[in-house]
Amino acid sequence: MANRDDKVPENIEGRYYVDTQCIDCNLCRDIAPGNFAHQEEAGYAYVSKQPNGDEEEEQCSEAKDSCPVEAIGDDGE
Ligand code: SF4
């Protein structure tokens, strides 16, 4: 389960976030390319845009459920 006290710093403020457990597998960026981005130097994903509308909400929810290390949370602020 993702820990909102352990978010990577690049996350945009809001409900969805990535925490430091991310292993940079690229799955979330494939599923929700409009909402997740790549911190290339450090090698992890972060939330670049909070979902806006049903389609992005579904994609972010699917990304969260699909993350192999449960690094995505939806209880951020
Ligand atoms: S799906 Fe999870 S482990 Fe993979 S890049 Fe996204 S946050 Fe990181």
PDB file of C-alpha atoms and ligand atoms in Angstrom:
ATOM      1  CA  MET A   1       0.000   0.000   0.000  1.00  0.00           C
ATOM      2  CA  ALA A   2       1.337   3.414  -0.954  1.00  0.00           C
ATOM      3  CA  ASN A   3       2.377   5.755   1.826  1.00  0.00           C
ATOM      4  CA  ARG A   4       1.382   9.388   1.403  1.00  0.00           C
ATOM      5  CA  ASP A   5       4.141  10.393   3.841  1.00  0.00           C
ATOM      6  CA  ASP A   6       6.668   8.923   1.430  1.00  0.00           C
ATOM      7  CA  LYS A   7       5.706  10.568  -1.881  1.00  0.00           C
ATOM      8  CA  VAL A   8       8.303  11.303  -4.514  1.00  0.00           C
ATOM      9  CA  PRO A   9       8.794  15.083  -4.670  1.00  0.00           C
ATOM     10  CA  GLU A  10       7.694  15.605  -8.277  1.00  0.00           C
ATOM     11  CA  ASN A  11       4.064  14.605  -7.728  1.00  0.00           C
ATOM     12  CA  ILE A  12       1.608  17.327  -8.536  1.00  0.00           C
ATOM     13  CA  GLU A  13      -0.501  18.181  -5.525  1.00  0.00           C
ATOM     14  CA  GLY A  14      -3.704  16.199  -5.164  1.00  0.00           C
ATOM     15  CA  ARG A  15      -5.274  12.850  -4.598  1.00  0.00           C
ATOM     16  CA  TYR A  16      -3.082  10.551  -6.704  1.00  0.00           C
ATOM     17  CA  TYR A  17       0.640  10.180  -6.019  1.00  0.00           C
ATOM     18  CA  VAL A  18       3.585   7.819  -6.425  1.00  0.00           C
ATOM     19  CA  ASP A  19       5.716   6.916  -3.439  1.00  0.00           C
ATOM     20  CA  THR A  20       9.367   5.874  -3.212  1.00  0.00           C
ATOM     21  CA  GLN A  21       8.619   2.160  -3.655  1.00  0.00           C
ATOM     22  CA  CYS A  22       8.337   2.715  -7.421  1.00  0.00           C
ATOM     23  CA  ILE A  23      10.570   0.351  -9.424  1.00  0.00           C
ATOM     24  CA  ASP A  24      10.121   2.301 -12.685  1.00  0.00           C
ATOM     25  CA  CYS A  25       8.364  -0.525 -14.522  1.00  0.00           C
ATOM     26  CA  ASN A  26       6.553   1.935 -16.826  1.00  0.00           C
ATOM     27  CA  LEU A  27       3.118   0.342 -16.427  1.00  0.00           C
ATOM     28  CA  CYS A  28       1.346   3.405 -15.030  1.00  0.00           C
ATOM     29  CA  ARG A  29       2.708   5.557 -17.841  1.00  0.00           C
ATOM     30  CA  ASP A  30       1.392   3.073 -20.374  1.00  0.00           C
ATOM     31  CA  ILE A  31      -2.050   2.923 -18.765  1.00  0.00           C
ATOM     32  CA  ALA A  32      -2.476   6.622 -17.943  1.00  0.00           C
ATOM     33  CA  PRO A  33       0.001   8.522 -20.111  1.00  0.00           C
ATOM     34  CA  GLY A  34      -1.689  11.844 -19.509  1.00  0.00           C
ATOM     35  CA  ASN A  35      -1.333  11.617 -15.752  1.00  0.00           C
ATOM     36  CA  PHE A  36       1.958   9.838 -15.019  1.00  0.00           C
ATOM     37  CA  ALA A  37       5.388  10.999 -16.106  1.00  0.00           C
ATOM     38  CA  HIS A  38       8.973   9.790 -15.844  1.00  0.00           C
ATOM     39  CA  GLN A  39      11.694  11.215 -13.636  1.00  0.00           C
ATOM     40  CA  GLU A  40      14.429  10.021 -15.941  1.00  0.00           C
ATOM     41  CA  GLU A  41      17.521  10.846 -13.897  1.00  0.00           C
ATOM     42  CA  ALA A  42      16.370   9.217 -10.677  1.00  0.00           C
ATOM     43  CA  GLY A  43      14.329   6.495 -12.396  1.00  0.00           C
ATOM     44  CA  TYR A  44      10.805   6.556 -11.108  1.00  0.00           C
ATOM     45  CA  ALA A  45       7.309   7.651 -12.057  1.00  0.00           C
ATOM     46  CA  TYR A  46       5.338  10.538 -10.615  1.00  0.00           C
ATOM     47  CA  VAL A  47       1.885  12.022 -11.035  1.00  0.00           C
ATOM     48  CA  SER A  48       2.169  14.944 -13.414  1.00  0.00           C
ATOM     49  CA  LYS A  49      -1.543  15.753 -13.635  1.00  0.00           C
ATOM     50  CA  GLN A  50      -4.486  14.749 -11.471  1.00  0.00           C
ATOM     51  CA  PRO A  51      -7.279  12.994 -13.388  1.00  0.00           C
ATOM     52  CA  ASN A  52      -9.875  15.208 -15.006  1.00  0.00           C
ATOM     53  CA  GLY A  53     -12.973  13.429 -16.266  1.00  0.00           C
ATOM     54  CA  ASP A  54     -14.173   9.841 -16.256  1.00  0.00           C
ATOM     55  CA  GLU A  55     -11.626   8.469 -18.715  1.00  0.00           C
ATOM     56  CA  GLU A  56      -8.588   9.769 -16.843  1.00  0.00           C
ATOM     57  CA  GLU A  57     -10.124   8.753 -13.541  1.00  0.00           C
ATOM     58  CA  GLU A  58     -10.553   5.193 -14.819  1.00  0.00           C
ATOM     59  CA  GLN A  59      -7.016   5.124 -16.190  1.00  0.00           C
ATOM     60  CA  CYS A  60      -5.521   6.356 -12.916  1.00  0.00           C
ATOM     61  CA  SER A  61      -7.567   3.859 -10.942  1.00  0.00           C
ATOM     62  CA  GLU A  62      -6.421   1.065 -13.240  1.00  0.00           C
ATOM     63  CA  ALA A  63      -2.797   2.221 -12.935  1.00  0.00           C
ATOM     64  CA  LYS A  64      -3.084   2.178  -9.158  1.00  0.00           C
ATOM     65  CA  ASP A  65      -4.562  -1.325  -9.156  1.00  0.00           C
ATOM     66  CA  SER A  66      -1.955  -2.563 -11.657  1.00  0.00           C
ATOM     67  CA  CYS A  67       1.210  -1.244  -9.999  1.00  0.00           C
ATOM     68  CA  PRO A  68       3.249  -4.347  -9.076  1.00  0.00           C
ATOM     69  CA  VAL A  69       4.660  -2.810  -5.900  1.00  0.00           C
ATOM     70  CA  GLU A  70       1.595  -0.787  -4.828  1.00  0.00           C
ATOM     71  CA  ALA A  71       3.491   2.482  -5.113  1.00  0.00           C
ATOM     72  CA  ILE A  72       0.465   4.468  -6.286  1.00  0.00           C
ATOM     73  CA  GLY A  73      -1.938   5.994  -3.801  1.00  0.00           C
ATOM     74  CA  ASP A  74      -5.172   7.912  -4.169  1.00  0.00           C
ATOM     75  CA  ASP A  75      -5.463   9.309  -0.673  1.00  0.00           C
ATOM     76  CA  GLY A  76      -3.149  12.273  -1.093  1.00  0.00           C
ATOM     77  CA  GLU A  77      -4.067  15.864  -0.479  1.00  0.00           C
TER      78      GLU A  77
HETATM   79  S1  SF4 B   1       3.344   1.079 -12.146  1.00  0.00           S
HETATM   80 FE1  SF4 B   1       4.170   1.419 -10.065  1.00  0.00          FE
HETATM   81  S2  SF4 B   1       6.269   0.624 -10.119  1.00  0.00           S
HETATM   82 FE2  SF4 B   1       5.590   0.840 -12.224  1.00  0.00          FE
HETATM   83  S3  SF4 B   1       6.360   2.861 -12.839  1.00  0.00           S
HETATM   84 FE3  SF4 B   1       4.253   3.143 -12.100  1.00  0.00          FE
HETATM   85  S4  SF4 B   1       4.421   3.644  -9.911  1.00  0.00           S
HETATM   86 FE4  SF4 B   1       6.373   2.786 -10.577  1.00  0.00          FE
END
